[in-house]
Short mmCIF file of N, CA and C in Angstrom, two decimals:
data_model
loop_
_atom_site.label_atom_id
_atom_site.label_comp_id
_atom_site.label_asym_id
_atom_site.label_seq_id
_atom_site.Cartn_x
_atom_site.Cartn_y
_atom_site.Cartn_z
N MET A 12 -45.65 100.23 -77.91
CA MET A 12 -46.94 100.30 -77.26
C MET A 12 -47.88 101.08 -78.18
N ASN A 13 -49.05 100.52 -78.45
CA ASN A 13 -49.98 101.20 -79.36
C ASN A 13 -50.75 102.31 -78.63
N ALA A 14 -51.46 103.11 -79.40
CA ALA A 14 -52.16 104.27 -78.86
C ALA A 14 -53.24 103.88 -77.86
N ALA A 15 -53.91 102.75 -78.10
CA ALA A 15 -54.98 102.32 -77.19
C ALA A 15 -54.40 101.97 -75.82
N ARG A 16 -53.26 101.31 -75.80
CA ARG A 16 -52.62 100.99 -74.51
C ARG A 16 -52.18 102.27 -73.79
N LYS A 17 -51.63 103.22 -74.54
CA LYS A 17 -51.20 104.48 -73.93
C LYS A 17 -52.40 105.22 -73.34
N ALA A 18 -53.52 105.24 -74.07
CA ALA A 18 -54.72 105.93 -73.57
C ALA A 18 -55.28 105.21 -72.35
N THR A 19 -55.22 103.88 -72.35
CA THR A 19 -55.68 103.11 -71.19
C THR A 19 -54.83 103.44 -69.98
N MET A 20 -53.52 103.47 -70.20
CA MET A 20 -52.60 103.82 -69.11
C MET A 20 -52.89 105.24 -68.59
N ALA A 21 -53.10 106.16 -69.50
CA ALA A 21 -53.41 107.54 -69.10
C ALA A 21 -54.70 107.60 -68.30
N GLY A 22 -55.71 106.85 -68.73
CA GLY A 22 -56.98 106.82 -68.00
C GLY A 22 -56.81 106.31 -66.58
N LEU A 23 -56.02 105.26 -66.42
CA LEU A 23 -55.78 104.72 -65.07
C LEU A 23 -55.01 105.71 -64.21
N VAL A 24 -54.06 106.40 -64.80
CA VAL A 24 -53.28 107.39 -64.04
C VAL A 24 -54.17 108.58 -63.65
N VAL A 25 -55.03 109.01 -64.57
CA VAL A 25 -55.95 110.13 -64.26
C VAL A 25 -56.92 109.72 -63.15
N ALA A 26 -57.45 108.52 -63.22
CA ALA A 26 -58.35 108.04 -62.16
C ALA A 26 -57.62 107.97 -60.83
N SER A 27 -56.37 107.54 -60.85
CA SER A 27 -55.56 107.49 -59.63
C SER A 27 -55.32 108.90 -59.08
N ALA A 28 -55.03 109.82 -59.98
CA ALA A 28 -54.85 111.21 -59.56
C ALA A 28 -56.14 111.76 -58.95
N GLY A 29 -57.27 111.36 -59.51
CA GLY A 29 -58.56 111.77 -58.95
C GLY A 29 -58.74 111.29 -57.53
N LEU A 30 -58.30 110.07 -57.25
CA LEU A 30 -58.37 109.56 -55.87
C LEU A 30 -57.53 110.42 -54.94
N VAL A 31 -56.34 110.76 -55.38
CA VAL A 31 -55.45 111.58 -54.55
C VAL A 31 -56.04 112.97 -54.33
N VAL A 32 -56.56 113.57 -55.39
CA VAL A 32 -57.17 114.91 -55.26
C VAL A 32 -58.35 114.86 -54.30
N ALA A 33 -59.20 113.86 -54.43
CA ALA A 33 -60.36 113.74 -53.54
C ALA A 33 -59.92 113.54 -52.09
N LYS A 34 -58.89 112.74 -51.89
CA LYS A 34 -58.38 112.52 -50.53
C LYS A 34 -57.83 113.82 -49.95
N LEU A 35 -57.05 114.53 -50.75
CA LEU A 35 -56.51 115.82 -50.29
C LEU A 35 -57.62 116.84 -50.06
N GLY A 36 -58.72 116.68 -50.79
CA GLY A 36 -59.87 117.58 -50.62
C GLY A 36 -60.72 117.27 -49.41
N GLY A 37 -60.42 116.16 -48.73
CA GLY A 37 -61.13 115.86 -47.50
C GLY A 37 -61.97 114.59 -47.51
N LEU A 38 -61.96 113.85 -48.60
CA LEU A 38 -62.72 112.61 -48.66
C LEU A 38 -62.06 111.59 -47.74
N THR A 39 -62.87 110.94 -46.93
CA THR A 39 -62.35 109.96 -45.98
C THR A 39 -62.07 108.65 -46.70
N MET A 40 -60.82 108.21 -46.62
CA MET A 40 -60.41 106.93 -47.20
C MET A 40 -59.13 106.50 -46.52
N PRO A 41 -58.71 105.24 -46.72
CA PRO A 41 -57.47 104.78 -46.08
C PRO A 41 -56.27 105.63 -46.51
N ALA A 42 -55.21 105.54 -45.73
CA ALA A 42 -54.00 106.31 -46.03
C ALA A 42 -53.50 106.01 -47.44
N VAL A 43 -53.48 104.76 -47.82
CA VAL A 43 -53.15 104.36 -49.19
C VAL A 43 -54.33 103.55 -49.69
N PRO A 44 -55.21 104.17 -50.49
CA PRO A 44 -56.39 103.47 -50.97
C PRO A 44 -56.00 102.27 -51.84
N PRO A 45 -56.59 101.10 -51.58
CA PRO A 45 -56.28 99.92 -52.39
C PRO A 45 -56.51 100.16 -53.89
N ALA A 46 -57.55 100.91 -54.22
CA ALA A 46 -57.84 101.18 -55.64
C ALA A 46 -56.69 101.93 -56.30
N LEU A 47 -56.04 102.79 -55.56
CA LEU A 47 -54.90 103.54 -56.09
C LEU A 47 -53.77 102.58 -56.47
N VAL A 48 -53.46 101.66 -55.59
CA VAL A 48 -52.39 100.70 -55.85
C VAL A 48 -52.77 99.80 -57.03
N ILE A 49 -53.99 99.30 -57.03
CA ILE A 49 -54.44 98.40 -58.10
C ILE A 49 -54.36 99.09 -59.46
N MET A 50 -54.86 100.33 -59.55
CA MET A 50 -54.85 101.03 -60.83
C MET A 50 -53.44 101.37 -61.30
N LEU A 51 -52.57 101.76 -60.38
CA LEU A 51 -51.20 102.08 -60.78
C LEU A 51 -50.42 100.84 -61.20
N VAL A 52 -50.66 99.72 -60.54
CA VAL A 52 -50.01 98.46 -60.95
C VAL A 52 -50.52 98.04 -62.32
N ALA A 53 -51.84 98.15 -62.53
CA ALA A 53 -52.41 97.80 -63.84
C ALA A 53 -51.85 98.71 -64.93
N ALA A 54 -51.68 99.99 -64.63
CA ALA A 54 -51.10 100.92 -65.61
C ALA A 54 -49.65 100.54 -65.93
N ALA A 55 -48.90 100.18 -64.90
CA ALA A 55 -47.50 99.79 -65.12
C ALA A 55 -47.40 98.50 -65.93
N LEU A 56 -48.32 97.58 -65.72
CA LEU A 56 -48.30 96.32 -66.46
C LEU A 56 -48.54 96.53 -67.96
N LEU A 57 -49.20 97.62 -68.31
CA LEU A 57 -49.48 97.88 -69.73
C LEU A 57 -48.22 98.06 -70.56
N VAL A 58 -47.10 98.32 -69.91
CA VAL A 58 -45.84 98.45 -70.63
C VAL A 58 -45.43 97.11 -71.22
N LEU A 59 -45.82 96.03 -70.56
CA LEU A 59 -45.49 94.69 -71.05
C LEU A 59 -46.28 94.40 -72.32
N ARG A 60 -45.74 93.62 -73.18
CA ARG A 60 -46.38 93.32 -74.47
C ARG A 60 -47.29 92.09 -74.42
N TRP A 61 -47.61 91.61 -73.25
CA TRP A 61 -48.46 90.44 -73.14
C TRP A 61 -49.88 90.78 -73.56
N ARG A 62 -50.51 89.87 -74.27
CA ARG A 62 -51.85 90.10 -74.82
C ARG A 62 -52.92 90.28 -73.75
N TRP A 63 -52.76 89.62 -72.63
CA TRP A 63 -53.80 89.63 -71.61
C TRP A 63 -53.75 90.84 -70.68
N VAL A 64 -52.70 91.62 -70.72
CA VAL A 64 -52.55 92.75 -69.79
C VAL A 64 -53.69 93.77 -69.90
N PRO A 65 -54.20 94.10 -71.10
CA PRO A 65 -55.33 95.04 -71.13
C PRO A 65 -56.56 94.54 -70.37
N ILE A 66 -56.71 93.22 -70.23
CA ILE A 66 -57.83 92.69 -69.44
C ILE A 66 -57.69 93.14 -67.99
N VAL A 67 -56.47 93.07 -67.46
CA VAL A 67 -56.22 93.50 -66.08
C VAL A 67 -56.56 94.98 -65.94
N ALA A 68 -56.17 95.78 -66.92
CA ALA A 68 -56.44 97.22 -66.86
C ALA A 68 -57.94 97.51 -66.90
N VAL A 69 -58.66 96.82 -67.77
CA VAL A 69 -60.11 97.02 -67.85
C VAL A 69 -60.78 96.59 -66.55
N LEU A 70 -60.37 95.45 -66.00
CA LEU A 70 -60.96 94.98 -64.73
C LEU A 70 -60.66 95.94 -63.59
N ALA A 71 -59.45 96.49 -63.56
CA ALA A 71 -59.10 97.46 -62.52
C ALA A 71 -59.96 98.71 -62.64
N ALA A 72 -60.14 99.18 -63.88
CA ALA A 72 -60.97 100.38 -64.09
C ALA A 72 -62.43 100.10 -63.74
N LEU A 73 -62.94 98.94 -64.12
CA LEU A 73 -64.32 98.59 -63.79
C LEU A 73 -64.51 98.47 -62.28
N ALA A 74 -63.54 97.88 -61.60
CA ALA A 74 -63.62 97.77 -60.14
C ALA A 74 -63.66 99.16 -59.50
N GLU A 75 -62.84 100.07 -60.01
CA GLU A 75 -62.85 101.44 -59.49
C GLU A 75 -64.19 102.11 -59.77
N GLY A 76 -64.73 101.88 -60.97
CA GLY A 76 -66.03 102.46 -61.30
C GLY A 76 -67.14 101.95 -60.39
N ILE A 77 -67.11 100.66 -60.10
CA ILE A 77 -68.11 100.09 -59.19
C ILE A 77 -67.93 100.66 -57.79
N GLY A 78 -66.69 100.74 -57.34
CA GLY A 78 -66.41 101.33 -56.03
C GLY A 78 -66.80 102.79 -55.96
N PHE A 79 -66.61 103.50 -57.06
CA PHE A 79 -66.98 104.91 -57.14
C PHE A 79 -68.48 105.09 -56.92
N VAL A 80 -69.27 104.24 -57.56
CA VAL A 80 -70.73 104.32 -57.41
C VAL A 80 -71.16 103.81 -56.04
N ALA A 81 -70.61 102.66 -55.62
CA ALA A 81 -71.01 102.03 -54.35
C ALA A 81 -70.65 102.88 -53.14
N SER A 82 -69.57 103.65 -53.23
CA SER A 82 -69.14 104.46 -52.08
C SER A 82 -69.94 105.76 -51.94
N GLY A 83 -70.76 106.06 -52.93
CA GLY A 83 -71.53 107.29 -52.88
C GLY A 83 -70.80 108.48 -53.47
N SER A 84 -69.60 108.28 -53.96
CA SER A 84 -68.84 109.38 -54.56
C SER A 84 -69.50 109.90 -55.81
N PHE A 85 -70.29 109.07 -56.46
CA PHE A 85 -71.01 109.48 -57.66
C PHE A 85 -71.90 110.69 -57.38
N ALA A 86 -72.46 110.75 -56.18
CA ALA A 86 -73.35 111.85 -55.81
C ALA A 86 -72.60 113.17 -55.69
N ARG A 87 -71.29 113.12 -55.53
CA ARG A 87 -70.50 114.34 -55.36
C ARG A 87 -70.15 115.02 -56.68
N LEU A 88 -70.56 114.42 -57.79
CA LEU A 88 -70.26 115.01 -59.10
C LEU A 88 -70.99 116.34 -59.32
N GLY A 89 -72.07 116.53 -58.62
CA GLY A 89 -72.84 117.76 -58.79
C GLY A 89 -72.71 118.74 -57.64
N ASP A 90 -71.88 118.43 -56.66
CA ASP A 90 -71.73 119.28 -55.48
C ASP A 90 -70.35 119.92 -55.46
N ALA A 91 -70.27 121.15 -55.94
CA ALA A 91 -68.98 121.84 -56.01
C ALA A 91 -68.62 122.57 -54.72
N ALA A 92 -69.41 122.38 -53.66
CA ALA A 92 -69.14 123.05 -52.40
C ALA A 92 -67.77 122.65 -51.84
N GLU A 93 -67.44 121.37 -51.93
CA GLU A 93 -66.11 120.89 -51.53
C GLU A 93 -65.35 120.63 -52.82
N PHE A 94 -64.64 121.65 -53.29
CA PHE A 94 -64.09 121.61 -54.64
C PHE A 94 -63.09 120.48 -54.85
N GLY A 95 -62.27 120.17 -53.87
CA GLY A 95 -61.28 119.10 -54.01
C GLY A 95 -61.94 117.75 -54.26
N ILE A 96 -62.97 117.47 -53.50
CA ILE A 96 -63.70 116.21 -53.68
C ILE A 96 -64.44 116.21 -55.01
N PHE A 97 -65.02 117.34 -55.34
CA PHE A 97 -65.74 117.50 -56.62
C PHE A 97 -64.79 117.25 -57.80
N ALA A 98 -63.64 117.92 -57.80
CA ALA A 98 -62.67 117.77 -58.89
C ALA A 98 -62.12 116.35 -58.94
N GLY A 99 -61.80 115.79 -57.78
CA GLY A 99 -61.30 114.43 -57.72
C GLY A 99 -62.31 113.42 -58.24
N SER A 100 -63.57 113.63 -57.94
CA SER A 100 -64.62 112.73 -58.41
C SER A 100 -64.73 112.77 -59.93
N TRP A 101 -64.65 113.95 -60.49
CA TRP A 101 -64.70 114.07 -61.96
C TRP A 101 -63.48 113.43 -62.61
N LEU A 102 -62.31 113.61 -62.01
CA LEU A 102 -61.11 112.98 -62.56
C LEU A 102 -61.22 111.46 -62.50
N ARG A 103 -61.73 110.95 -61.38
CA ARG A 103 -61.92 109.51 -61.26
C ARG A 103 -62.85 108.98 -62.33
N LEU A 104 -63.98 109.64 -62.50
CA LEU A 104 -64.96 109.19 -63.50
C LEU A 104 -64.38 109.26 -64.91
N LEU A 105 -63.76 110.36 -65.25
CA LEU A 105 -63.16 110.51 -66.58
C LEU A 105 -62.09 109.45 -66.82
N GLY A 106 -61.23 109.24 -65.86
CA GLY A 106 -60.17 108.25 -65.99
C GLY A 106 -60.70 106.84 -66.16
N VAL A 107 -61.73 106.50 -65.41
CA VAL A 107 -62.32 105.16 -65.51
C VAL A 107 -62.94 104.95 -66.89
N VAL A 108 -63.68 105.93 -67.36
CA VAL A 108 -64.33 105.81 -68.67
C VAL A 108 -63.27 105.65 -69.77
N VAL A 109 -62.25 106.49 -69.74
CA VAL A 109 -61.17 106.41 -70.74
C VAL A 109 -60.47 105.05 -70.67
N ALA A 110 -60.17 104.59 -69.47
CA ALA A 110 -59.46 103.32 -69.31
C ALA A 110 -60.30 102.15 -69.82
N VAL A 111 -61.59 102.16 -69.56
CA VAL A 111 -62.43 101.05 -70.03
C VAL A 111 -62.56 101.08 -71.54
N VAL A 112 -62.88 102.24 -72.10
CA VAL A 112 -63.08 102.33 -73.55
C VAL A 112 -61.82 101.95 -74.32
N PHE A 113 -60.70 102.56 -73.94
CA PHE A 113 -59.47 102.28 -74.67
C PHE A 113 -58.85 100.93 -74.28
N GLY A 114 -59.16 100.45 -73.08
CA GLY A 114 -58.72 99.11 -72.70
C GLY A 114 -59.38 98.05 -73.57
N VAL A 115 -60.66 98.23 -73.86
CA VAL A 115 -61.36 97.31 -74.76
C VAL A 115 -60.76 97.41 -76.16
N ALA A 116 -60.46 98.62 -76.60
CA ALA A 116 -59.82 98.81 -77.91
C ALA A 116 -58.44 98.14 -77.94
N ALA A 117 -57.70 98.22 -76.85
CA ALA A 117 -56.39 97.56 -76.78
C ALA A 117 -56.54 96.05 -76.84
N LEU A 118 -57.60 95.54 -76.24
CA LEU A 118 -57.85 94.10 -76.32
C LEU A 118 -58.13 93.67 -77.75
N LYS A 119 -58.93 94.46 -78.44
CA LYS A 119 -59.24 94.14 -79.84
C LYS A 119 -57.99 94.21 -80.70
N ALA A 120 -57.13 95.17 -80.42
CA ALA A 120 -55.90 95.34 -81.21
C ALA A 120 -54.92 94.20 -80.93
N ALA A 121 -55.04 93.54 -79.79
CA ALA A 121 -54.13 92.46 -79.43
C ALA A 121 -54.47 91.17 -80.14
N ASP A 122 -55.62 91.08 -80.81
CA ASP A 122 -56.01 89.85 -81.51
C ASP A 122 -55.10 89.52 -82.65
#
């Protein structure tokens, strides 16, 4: 597994951890958030050597990023009053950015 795939996997895991931290901090979401399952499955698929797998990882990260903005969680990046939600939001954002950037790099490396 190349470094770009490892970084993409790490980004998805960090974003997933951010969801868990935000939930434990009091953010209202389902018992098992669908985004959590999607990102962890996409991260696990990166172990496979198939060329198209980084596409799944990038799409999963982009979907989480869109959900992050659409749910209003983006607004919590500047509000440290609820620290768990604040920290979880930052982890989600950081993980999504890392997964997208390195996922694209993994796609280029697969050519």
